[in-house]
DNA sequence: GTCATATTTGCCATATTTTGCTGTAATTGA
DNA sequence: TCAATTACAGCAAAATATGGCAAATATGAC
């Protein structure tokens, strides 16, 4: 692998996540942390990102990180993404909401499978640009700076005109009784519209988010067709969902 | 095998993969690495690719980061961007087409000025995310992988619903008689729509592109209100435009 | 055809760059 | 404060770059 490739990769990660960990990059690229450290140093010296202890952040980084510290539960999200990909078939039309899990999914889309992919997420669109086999259609609208997805009437309007095969709905909170909830009103509206635009709703969700509750309701569990977690099928956290009419992965 | 054949082969590989390894090429073509090295050196000297340690990468490899592109052109573009910014007033609604010059413009937008900015360009949207004072509205549609902007009916439709104060129209070719031209049909359609959606059309254009001509016509010079170049006002290249009803910067 | 000349190519010896590793210092979080 | 992680400098091995050289090939004039 060329040094320039690594540089591009790192910059891309920074663009998408606003921050990267040295160790994650080293892991992903299978090189030593020293090499990544040197790469980041170079990119720092040429003002392409900002080097910080343990990694790097984007230059215009606005210190606000919605999820808190561990943006990367890379391991779990990768597992979920791998499971999710098994649901996709050649030639299908899919819809990816925002969120880091869906970003992982986008990253792992097989490069041979022809797909059409709708998304309102800027990072996911950037990621999908590298997949020559995927036709990307971006849902336009006002860009929310926090979530880096488009929101608002225009976006919802565009969603109302489509009907896709599968929607992968990144989920902040899922509760056996209350269903899916969200703390941002505009995102709630977007997600509702996405559900209406899809034949099948898949909810990739890391286990920490199971049982949690936010201010606004998106939909009940009955609107979700498949719930994907990183847990084993017999895990106790999933018990509450087993009686329901939804597939567990 | 002829040298020319090797050159074509290498360029093709670079086009397809965006990068090549010296050793791979030598292996594939059954020639020594020295030969490939010399080939790449030649292609580098004639600006057909970029030589790096261990191989070569395509010229537009790091699409997002203007750093690494040709430095001289970056300087010109920066100058143009600086001039362009003087046209923008607090609270206005602007429209940025794609292109690296507009990307520079986006990067340099003052952080205190409140603005609303429409754009179909993914790199520009990413850049604008860092500007907390700018409301970004992304023109949705099918993403063209080459130009990294959205194109197609949906995008043009969305454009038809807006009327902005200023449109900065990244320009590939401007000709005193033929006007603005472009080589990609879909982008032509987008740019036409952008012109219709704007009260004022500004065309930032580095001097190399003056007088050049592409396959498809976007509009005549009469549709352009302001032409911004990096040249001094008295430069001979601008003479042809001086009699026209357009402002030169 | 022959000779002289120029180009191309592979090989070699010698720099230079890159990379991982080591030991030590600095930073972080509890 | 301590313990763990991360940073940094220096080193050595591997990979790559460079310039010189000679053999092979092509070119062109006679």
XYZ file of C-alpha atoms (C1' of nucleotides) in Angstrom:
558
model
C 0.000 0.000 0.000
C 1.295 3.410 -0.982
C 1.798 6.130 1.550
C -0.510 8.377 -0.422
C -3.263 5.831 -0.170
C -2.987 5.742 3.575
C -3.050 9.516 3.671
C -6.212 9.566 1.630
C -7.763 6.924 3.791
C -6.976 8.806 6.963
C -8.279 12.079 5.571
C -11.422 10.348 4.496
C -11.938 8.860 7.931
C -11.416 12.247 9.494
C -13.891 13.843 7.143
C -16.480 11.264 7.947
C -16.061 10.833 11.694
C -14.528 14.183 12.543
C -11.969 12.202 14.510
C -9.882 9.083 14.219
C -7.967 6.952 16.673
C -4.409 5.997 15.852
C -5.011 2.425 16.867
C -8.134 2.038 14.741
C -6.385 3.235 11.610
C -3.420 0.989 12.291
C -5.832 -1.876 12.757
C -7.847 -1.176 9.648
C -4.830 -0.732 7.416
C -2.741 -3.442 9.026
C 0.276 -1.252 9.621
C 2.076 -0.275 12.792
C 0.852 2.638 14.857
C 4.194 4.335 14.267
C 3.491 4.483 10.591
C 0.079 5.970 11.182
C 1.603 8.380 13.650
C 4.082 9.504 11.029
C 1.329 9.812 8.445
C -0.755 11.949 10.726
C 2.261 14.063 11.532
C 2.791 14.735 7.840
C -0.856 15.556 7.263
C -0.742 17.796 10.285
C 2.286 19.649 8.969
C 0.521 20.232 5.674
C -2.610 21.497 7.426
C -4.867 18.731 6.279
C -5.972 17.694 9.735
C -5.135 18.359 13.357
C -3.004 15.923 15.281
C -4.103 15.267 18.832
C -3.058 12.869 21.532
C -4.137 9.431 20.394
C -5.263 10.329 16.924
C -6.405 13.238 14.810
C -9.414 15.477 14.362
C -10.681 17.478 11.435
C -9.539 21.058 11.176
C -12.946 22.626 11.673
C -13.892 20.253 14.416
C -16.518 21.771 16.660
C -15.807 19.761 19.815
C -19.426 18.656 19.926
C -19.779 14.932 19.602
C -23.333 13.667 20.025
C -22.480 10.144 21.037
C -19.908 10.993 23.669
C -16.459 9.542 23.852
C -16.491 6.234 22.188
C -17.647 7.169 18.714
C -16.114 3.957 17.534
C -17.434 0.734 18.902
C -15.923 -0.383 15.687
C -15.938 -4.025 16.577
C -19.649 -4.270 17.325
C -20.696 -2.074 14.476
C -18.645 -4.104 12.058
C -20.358 -7.259 13.182
C -23.741 -5.653 12.735
C -22.796 -4.317 9.338
C -21.651 -7.746 8.210
C -24.958 -9.245 9.263
C -26.890 -6.482 7.571
C -25.175 -7.030 4.264
C -26.510 -10.565 4.080
C -29.989 -9.100 3.667
C -29.083 -7.253 0.490
C -29.504 -8.871 -2.886
C -28.032 -7.968 -6.236
C -29.847 -5.176 -8.020
C -31.911 -4.033 -5.077
C -32.655 -0.460 -4.149
C -31.757 0.385 -0.565
C -32.066 3.394 1.678
C -29.428 4.167 4.275
C -30.199 6.617 7.064
C -27.330 8.268 8.883
C -25.310 6.925 11.774
C -21.963 5.284 12.165
C -23.337 1.761 11.937
C -24.786 2.455 8.521
C -21.515 4.045 7.596
C -19.797 0.786 8.407
C -22.394 -0.958 6.303
C -21.683 1.350 3.384
C -17.977 0.761 3.736
C -18.451 -2.982 3.548
C -20.817 -3.163 0.613
C -19.339 -5.772 -1.700
C -17.683 -4.210 -4.688
C -19.167 -6.636 -7.160
C -22.845 -6.240 -6.256
C -24.806 -3.772 -8.345
C -27.029 -1.604 -6.164
C -28.941 1.625 -6.055
C -28.599 3.431 -2.791
C -30.565 6.410 -1.508
C -29.203 8.303 1.460
C -29.549 11.671 3.166
C -26.206 11.228 4.914
C -23.194 13.158 3.731
C -20.578 10.805 5.215
C -22.292 7.793 3.703
C -22.497 9.446 0.302
C -18.800 10.234 0.473
C -18.077 6.653 1.379
C -20.217 5.301 -1.449
C -18.438 7.435 -4.015
C -15.652 4.882 -3.931
C -17.990 2.061 -4.929
C -18.203 2.132 -8.683
C -20.940 -0.463 -8.740
C -23.321 1.486 -6.516
C -25.528 4.184 -7.957
C -25.898 6.808 -5.290
C -28.879 9.097 -5.046
C -28.625 11.789 -2.466
C -31.741 13.005 -0.668
C -31.471 16.778 -0.876
C -32.466 19.247 1.789
C -31.135 21.359 4.613
C -27.999 19.891 6.132
C -28.075 19.370 9.858
C -24.546 20.071 11.080
C -24.746 17.769 14.070
C -25.979 14.655 12.381
C -24.577 15.431 8.929
C -27.775 14.344 7.245
C -30.274 16.392 5.300
C -33.566 17.180 7.009
C -36.645 19.293 6.461
C -39.568 19.490 4.086
C -37.584 19.239 0.914
C -35.876 16.052 1.995
C -39.100 14.518 3.236
C -40.743 15.487 0.001
C -38.095 13.699 -2.002
C -38.504 10.652 0.211
C -42.236 10.654 -0.406
C -41.602 9.992 -4.066
C -39.682 6.754 -3.633
C -40.329 3.212 -2.484
C -37.214 1.156 -1.877
C -36.701 -2.521 -1.158
C -34.951 -2.183 2.181
C -34.361 0.693 4.541
C -31.531 0.421 7.046
C -32.644 2.702 9.807
C -29.805 3.670 12.143
C -31.323 3.562 15.578
C -30.496 5.613 18.645
C -32.917 3.965 20.996
C -35.123 0.952 20.767
C -37.503 -0.105 23.505
C -39.676 -3.232 23.514
C -42.774 -1.236 24.473
C -42.121 2.290 23.243
C -40.463 1.298 19.989
C -37.938 3.543 18.284
C -37.322 6.979 19.758
C -35.034 9.897 18.950
C -34.000 13.155 20.597
C -34.016 15.353 17.509
C -37.435 16.296 16.169
C -36.285 16.853 12.625
C -34.578 13.520 12.452
C -37.725 11.897 13.741
C -39.602 13.342 10.790
C -36.954 12.096 8.394
C -36.998 8.606 9.825
C -40.765 8.449 9.690
C -40.634 9.386 6.038
C -37.967 6.775 5.417
C -40.135 4.074 6.939
C -42.999 5.054 4.671
C -40.735 4.890 1.665
C -39.624 1.330 2.277
C -41.066 -2.096 1.837
C -38.875 -3.537 4.564
C -37.399 -1.770 7.569
C -34.187 -3.078 9.082
C -32.890 -1.626 12.297
C -29.186 -2.110 12.997
C -28.671 -1.350 16.645
C -25.813 -1.958 19.061
C -26.862 -3.533 22.303
C -26.217 -0.484 24.463
C -29.136 1.225 22.809
C -31.622 -1.512 23.543
C -34.118 -0.485 26.174
C -33.177 3.178 26.116
C -35.710 5.904 25.548
C -35.592 9.368 24.001
C -37.969 12.258 23.868
C -39.779 11.668 20.563
C -41.251 8.536 19.088
C -40.460 7.427 15.548
C -42.501 4.261 15.342
C -43.480 1.154 17.239
C -41.593 -2.104 17.052
C -44.330 -3.425 14.778
C -43.024 -1.181 12.020
C -39.604 -2.794 12.166
C -39.143 -5.974 10.171
C -35.634 -6.940 11.220
C -33.568 -6.025 14.265
C -29.836 -6.565 13.938
C -27.576 -6.503 16.984
C -24.105 -7.780 17.695
C -25.521 -10.124 20.356
C -25.938 -13.857 20.137
C -29.554 -14.967 19.491
C -30.048 -16.321 23.030
C -28.910 -13.161 24.789
C -31.216 -12.108 27.591
C -31.440 -8.555 26.299
C -33.272 -9.806 23.274
C -35.909 -11.782 25.185
C -38.421 -8.963 25.123
C -38.367 -8.919 21.351
C -38.711 -12.630 20.784
C -42.489 -12.693 21.122
C -42.836 -9.947 18.574
C -43.342 -10.171 14.877
C -39.836 -9.177 13.924
C -36.813 -11.070 12.778
C -33.714 -11.026 14.986
C -30.236 -11.255 13.574
C 6.436 -4.257 -26.323
C 6.663 -0.654 -27.404
C 7.233 2.127 -24.955
C 4.048 3.821 -26.074
C 2.075 0.694 -25.350
C 3.448 0.543 -21.849
C 2.613 4.174 -21.318
C -0.962 3.635 -22.392
C -1.196 0.568 -20.223
C 0.076 2.393 -17.182
C -2.212 5.359 -17.735
C -5.124 3.025 -18.111
C -4.319 1.239 -14.893
C -4.094 4.570 -13.142
C -7.425 5.630 -14.564
C -9.064 2.473 -13.364
C -7.456 2.015 -9.960
C -6.372 5.551 -9.197
C -2.989 4.144 -8.275
C -0.427 1.641 -9.453
C 2.475 -0.118 -7.833
C 5.765 -0.124 -9.654
C 6.256 -3.804 -8.978
C 2.796 -4.783 -10.192
C 3.292 -3.110 -13.539
C 6.720 -4.632 -13.962
C 5.222 -8.014 -13.196
C 2.264 -7.639 -15.528
C 4.285 -6.355 -18.438
C 7.283 -8.599 -17.840
C 9.772 -5.790 -17.881
C 12.208 -4.606 -15.287
C 11.122 -2.197 -12.594
C 13.700 0.244 -13.912
C 11.869 0.473 -17.183
C 8.567 1.071 -15.476
C 10.245 3.611 -13.255
C 11.494 5.460 -16.295
C 8.065 5.265 -17.908
C 6.404 6.708 -14.853
C 9.022 9.405 -14.656
C 8.243 10.428 -18.224
C 4.507 10.403 -17.632
C 5.067 12.409 -14.502
C 7.102 15.007 -16.355
C 4.347 15.375 -18.920
C 1.702 15.732 -16.179
C -0.179 12.593 -17.033
C 0.048 11.117 -13.569
C 1.796 11.744 -10.293
C 4.875 9.747 -9.379
C 5.119 8.711 -5.764
C 7.425 6.469 -3.809
C 6.652 2.961 -4.932
C 4.364 3.739 -7.826
C 2.090 6.422 -9.157
C -1.310 7.907 -8.466
C -3.791 9.694 -10.646
C -3.585 13.448 -10.759
C -7.002 14.003 -9.213
C -6.295 11.453 -6.532
C -7.128 13.501 -3.505
C -10.262 15.049 -4.810
C -11.244 16.800 -1.653
C -8.006 18.334 -0.658
C -6.743 21.069 -2.901
C -3.344 20.501 -1.398
C -1.500 18.117 -3.622
C -3.106 19.433 -6.761
C -0.914 21.633 -8.803
C 0.249 24.367 -6.527
C 0.294 27.142 -9.043
C -3.272 26.520 -9.951
C -4.204 26.492 -6.295
C -2.726 29.918 -5.884
C -4.680 31.283 -8.770
C -7.826 29.710 -7.474
C -7.244 31.188 -4.065
C -6.902 34.621 -5.598
C -10.101 34.125 -7.510
C -11.867 32.857 -4.425
C -10.780 35.915 -2.458
C -12.126 38.200 -5.132
C -15.358 36.259 -5.315
C -15.977 36.601 -1.609
C -16.086 40.378 -1.893
C -19.318 40.008 -3.897
C -21.126 38.283 -1.066
C -23.087 40.277 1.473
C -24.343 39.301 4.893
C -27.558 37.321 4.860
C -27.557 36.518 1.180
C -28.509 33.236 -0.389
C -25.873 31.847 -2.715
C -25.533 28.847 -4.975
C -22.208 27.109 -5.458
C -21.717 24.729 -8.359
C -18.933 22.152 -8.196
C -15.281 22.569 -9.050
C -12.146 23.198 -7.105
C -12.338 26.959 -7.412
C -15.696 26.994 -5.692
C -14.309 24.613 -3.118
C -11.649 27.188 -2.347
C -14.360 29.789 -2.143
C -16.296 27.653 0.332
C -13.189 27.118 2.399
C -12.594 30.839 2.647
C -16.087 31.985 3.486
C -15.734 34.292 6.491
C -16.820 32.605 9.667
C -18.782 35.571 10.925
C -21.019 36.170 7.912
C -24.441 34.581 8.075
C -25.309 32.926 4.786
C -27.536 30.382 3.160
C -25.773 28.253 0.639
C -27.251 25.847 -1.894
C -24.934 23.361 -3.561
C -25.063 20.087 -5.472
C -21.408 19.396 -4.714
C -20.477 16.815 -2.132
C -16.978 18.176 -1.412
C -18.322 21.671 -0.995
C -21.068 20.497 1.340
C -18.488 18.677 3.438
C -16.394 21.804 3.552
C -19.335 23.983 4.548
C -20.236 21.700 7.431
C -17.422 23.309 9.360
C -18.945 26.769 8.971
C -21.443 27.104 11.775
C -22.793 30.363 10.390
C -23.689 28.978 6.992
C -26.949 27.169 6.474
C -26.297 24.511 3.868
C -28.974 23.150 1.605
C -27.932 20.261 -0.530
C -29.435 19.793 -3.967
C -30.425 16.141 -4.038
C -30.216 13.800 -6.985
C -28.067 11.142 -8.555
C -24.429 11.496 -7.657
C -22.021 11.640 -10.550
C -18.865 9.865 -9.412
C -16.552 11.843 -11.650
C -17.606 15.324 -10.757
C -18.936 14.502 -7.296
C -22.009 16.619 -7.827
C -25.611 15.558 -8.075
C -27.188 15.571 -11.518
C -30.367 14.480 -13.214
C -34.025 15.365 -13.205
C -34.495 15.349 -9.485
C -31.669 17.809 -8.933
C -32.827 20.084 -11.721
C -36.323 19.927 -10.326
C -35.126 21.064 -6.940
C -33.195 23.878 -8.587
C -36.315 24.999 -10.426
C -37.941 25.785 -7.102
C -35.364 28.298 -5.902
C -34.145 31.763 -6.809
C -30.903 32.772 -5.137
C -29.056 36.074 -4.988
C -25.797 34.927 -6.547
C -24.706 31.816 -8.327
C -21.001 31.024 -8.509
C -20.731 28.908 -11.588
C -17.485 26.947 -11.781
C -16.433 27.194 -15.377
C -14.510 24.729 -17.491
C -14.362 26.791 -20.637
C -15.289 30.320 -21.481
C -15.065 31.757 -24.947
C -15.793 35.355 -25.967
C -18.030 34.218 -28.809
C -19.266 30.759 -27.849
C -19.796 31.539 -24.184
C -19.603 28.830 -21.529
C -19.178 25.252 -22.659
C -18.807 21.914 -20.923
C -17.948 18.349 -21.942
C -20.460 16.502 -19.776
C -24.056 16.705 -20.954
C -25.583 16.147 -17.534
C -23.499 18.876 -15.979
C -24.561 21.205 -18.765
C -28.168 20.628 -17.793
C -27.366 21.286 -14.147
C -25.548 24.504 -14.917
C -28.338 25.729 -17.131
C -30.779 25.132 -14.299
C -28.493 26.938 -11.886
C -28.389 29.982 -14.116
C -32.171 30.074 -14.227
C -32.328 29.877 -10.456
C -30.142 32.913 -9.882
C -30.537 36.630 -10.059
C -26.849 37.126 -10.678
C -24.381 34.739 -12.301
C -20.726 34.939 -11.357
C -18.188 32.902 -13.233
C -14.891 32.246 -11.448
C -12.462 31.067 -14.079
C -8.704 30.632 -14.142
C -7.033 32.183 -17.135
C -6.051 28.894 -18.769
C -9.699 28.212 -19.435
C -10.330 31.461 -21.241
C -10.826 30.934 -24.932
C -11.151 27.168 -24.705
C -14.095 25.322 -26.090
C -15.911 22.114 -25.174
C -18.544 20.029 -26.843
C -21.757 21.388 -25.299
C -22.915 24.930 -24.730
C -24.198 26.084 -21.368
C -24.956 29.698 -22.121
C -23.660 32.783 -23.891
C -21.507 35.386 -22.239
C -24.576 37.617 -22.005
C -25.934 35.355 -19.273
C -22.867 35.913 -17.124
C -22.891 39.019 -14.947
C -19.407 38.848 -13.500
C -16.258 37.134 -14.696
C -13.565 36.612 -12.104
C -10.040 35.673 -13.098
C -6.691 35.857 -11.389
C -5.447 38.273 -14.078
C -4.864 41.983 -13.738
C -7.611 44.115 -15.334
C -5.436 45.224 -18.231
C -4.371 41.750 -19.266
C -4.622 41.166 -22.995
C -6.543 37.933 -22.524
C -9.442 39.906 -21.139
C -9.680 42.361 -24.046
C -12.323 40.360 -25.843
C -14.620 40.647 -22.847
C -14.208 44.331 -22.210
C -16.759 45.429 -24.770
C -19.348 43.128 -23.310
C -21.935 43.823 -20.726
C -20.227 41.979 -17.948
C -18.167 43.019 -14.983
C -14.544 41.902 -14.809
C -12.776 41.239 -11.536
C 24.842 -3.593 -47.256
C 27.943 -0.942 -43.753
C 29.032 2.138 -40.491
C 28.119 5.653 -37.140
C 24.823 7.331 -34.007
C 20.947 7.460 -30.960
C 17.586 5.107 -28.173
C 16.075 1.632 -25.221
C 16.597 -1.665 -21.826
C 18.484 -4.385 -18.040
C 21.800 -4.650 -14.460
C 24.683 -2.969 -10.830
C 26.430 -0.219 -6.890
C 25.199 3.324 -4.120
C 21.862 6.664 -1.992
C 17.464 7.564 -0.018
C 13.003 6.463 1.880
C 9.994 3.794 4.434
C 8.799 0.996 8.124
C 8.681 -1.620 12.390
C 10.964 -2.139 16.639
C 13.156 -0.650 20.950
C 13.805 2.041 25.018
C 12.618 6.199 27.242
C 9.911 10.339 28.085
C 5.466 12.547 28.166
C 0.494 12.541 28.686
C -3.828 10.938 30.312
C -7.389 9.432 33.520
C -8.481 7.608 37.892
C -0.020 9.824 43.288
C 0.070 5.495 40.098
C -0.822 2.661 35.995
C -1.736 2.656 31.323
C -1.507 4.588 27.170
C 0.674 7.374 23.801
C 4.679 10.111 21.901
C 9.230 10.419 20.377
C 13.997 9.567 18.936
C 17.163 6.433 17.248
C 18.277 2.239 14.855
C 18.328 -1.481 11.513
C 16.168 -4.043 7.816
C 13.685 -3.862 3.719
C 12.078 -1.559 -0.158
C 12.715 1.853 -3.492
C 15.322 5.578 -6.160
C 19.156 7.157 -8.790
C 22.935 7.437 -11.922
C 26.327 5.006 -14.568
C 27.350 1.408 -17.741
C 27.000 -1.924 -21.377
C 24.383 -4.860 -24.481
C 20.720 -4.898 -27.681
C 18.009 -2.572 -30.949
C 16.559 0.989 -34.029
C 17.641 4.852 -37.197
C 19.670 7.132 -40.852
C 23.336 8.549 -44.051
C 26.279 6.911 -47.342
